[in-house]
Amino acid sequence: RPGRLDRLVFVNEPDERARRDILQLVCASAPQHSDVNFDQIAAQTVHFSGADLQALAYNARLLAAHERLDAPSERNEEQP
């Protein structure tokens, strides 16, 4: 259809403050993220787009879930 993809629009990369805000937004629904240093992550993610930051947060959640599943549970430690 004409008019849908006939223009290119340049969107600047988010600055450090915007990256921190994006990370906080995409992690808002994640449990137990209070120990995450969003300022440090924002400083280390220069040239990341909003989509890159969302993917980073998603992959971090997956990794945390795998680590939690691989960790020995208290029930397993109590059994002889």
GROMACS .gro file of C-alpha atoms in nm:
model
   80
    1ARG     CA    1   0.000   0.000   0.000
    2PRO     CA    2   0.130   0.345  -0.077
    3GLY     CA    3   0.221   0.566   0.215
    4ARG     CA    4   0.325   0.297   0.461
    5LEU     CA    5   0.695   0.254   0.395
    6ASP     CA    6   0.779   0.543   0.168
    7ARG     CA    7   0.982   0.746   0.422
    8LEU     CA    8   1.285   0.679   0.633
    9VAL     CA    9   1.288   0.835   0.976
   10PHE     CA   10   1.611   0.856   1.173
   11VAL     CA   11   1.580   0.796   1.546
   12ASN     CA   12   1.886   0.874   1.758
   13GLU     CA   13   2.023   0.620   2.001
   14PRO     CA   14   1.899   0.670   2.353
   15ASP     CA   15   2.138   0.859   2.581
   16GLU     CA   16   2.247   0.714   2.915
   17ARG     CA   17   1.948   0.853   3.105
   18ALA     CA   18   1.704   0.722   2.843
   19ARG     CA   19   1.873   0.378   2.851
   20ARG     CA   20   1.831   0.367   3.230
   21ASP     CA   21   1.465   0.465   3.197
   22ILE     CA   22   1.406   0.203   2.927
   23LEU     CA   23   1.567  -0.068   3.140
   24GLN     CA   24   1.358   0.030   3.442
   25LEU     CA   25   1.042   0.016   3.233
   26VAL     CA   26   1.110  -0.323   3.078
   27CYS     CA   27   1.212  -0.465   3.417
   28ALA     CA   28   0.923  -0.314   3.613
   29SER     CA   29   0.719  -0.634   3.602
   30ALA     CA   30   1.013  -0.862   3.682
   31PRO     CA   31   1.023  -0.995   4.038
   32GLN     CA   32   1.322  -0.917   4.259
   33HIS     CA   33   1.499  -0.659   4.046
   34SER     CA   34   1.565  -0.416   4.332
   35ASP     CA   35   1.932  -0.517   4.349
   36VAL     CA   36   1.995  -0.430   3.982
   37ASN     CA   37   2.211  -0.122   3.927
   38PHE     CA   38   2.035   0.039   3.631
   39ASP     CA   39   2.279   0.332   3.625
   40GLN     CA   40   2.576   0.098   3.581
   41ILE     CA   41   2.405  -0.104   3.308
   42ALA     CA   42   2.301   0.214   3.126
   43ALA     CA   43   2.662   0.336   3.135
   44GLN     CA   44   2.784   0.005   2.987
   45THR     CA   45   2.531  -0.014   2.703
   46VAL     CA   46   2.641   0.271   2.478
   47HIS     CA   47   2.501   0.228   2.124
   48PHE     CA   48   2.221  -0.003   2.244
   49SER     CA   49   1.878   0.070   2.101
   50GLY     CA   50   1.557   0.032   2.297
   51ALA     CA   51   1.506  -0.307   2.134
   52ASP     CA   52   1.859  -0.410   2.231
   53LEU     CA   53   1.791  -0.314   2.593
   54GLN     CA   54   1.465  -0.505   2.594
   55ALA     CA   55   1.644  -0.813   2.460
   56LEU     CA   56   1.917  -0.772   2.723
   57ALA     CA   57   1.657  -0.764   3.002
   58TYR     CA   58   1.472  -1.064   2.857
   59ASN     CA   59   1.790  -1.270   2.832
   60ALA     CA   60   1.894  -1.171   3.184
   61ARG     CA   61   1.559  -1.299   3.314
   62LEU     CA   62   1.605  -1.627   3.129
   63LEU     CA   63   1.956  -1.669   3.267
   64ALA     CA   64   1.836  -1.596   3.621
   65ALA     CA   65   1.556  -1.850   3.584
   66HIS     CA   66   1.799  -2.117   3.460
   67GLU     CA   67   2.038  -2.045   3.745
   68ARG     CA   68   1.755  -2.072   3.994
   69LEU     CA   69   1.644  -2.405   3.847
   70ASP     CA   70   2.001  -2.538   3.852
   71ALA     CA   71   2.063  -2.432   4.213
   72PRO     CA   72   2.016  -2.699   4.476
   73SER     CA   73   1.691  -2.649   4.662
   74GLU     CA   74   1.664  -2.654   5.039
   75ARG     CA   75   1.451  -2.968   5.020
   76ASN     CA   76   1.722  -3.155   4.826
   77GLU     CA   77   1.991  -3.049   5.073
   78GLU     CA   78   1.797  -3.185   5.373
   79GLN     CA   79   1.760  -3.536   5.230
   80PRO     CA   80   2.034  -3.786   5.315
   0.00000   0.00000   0.00000
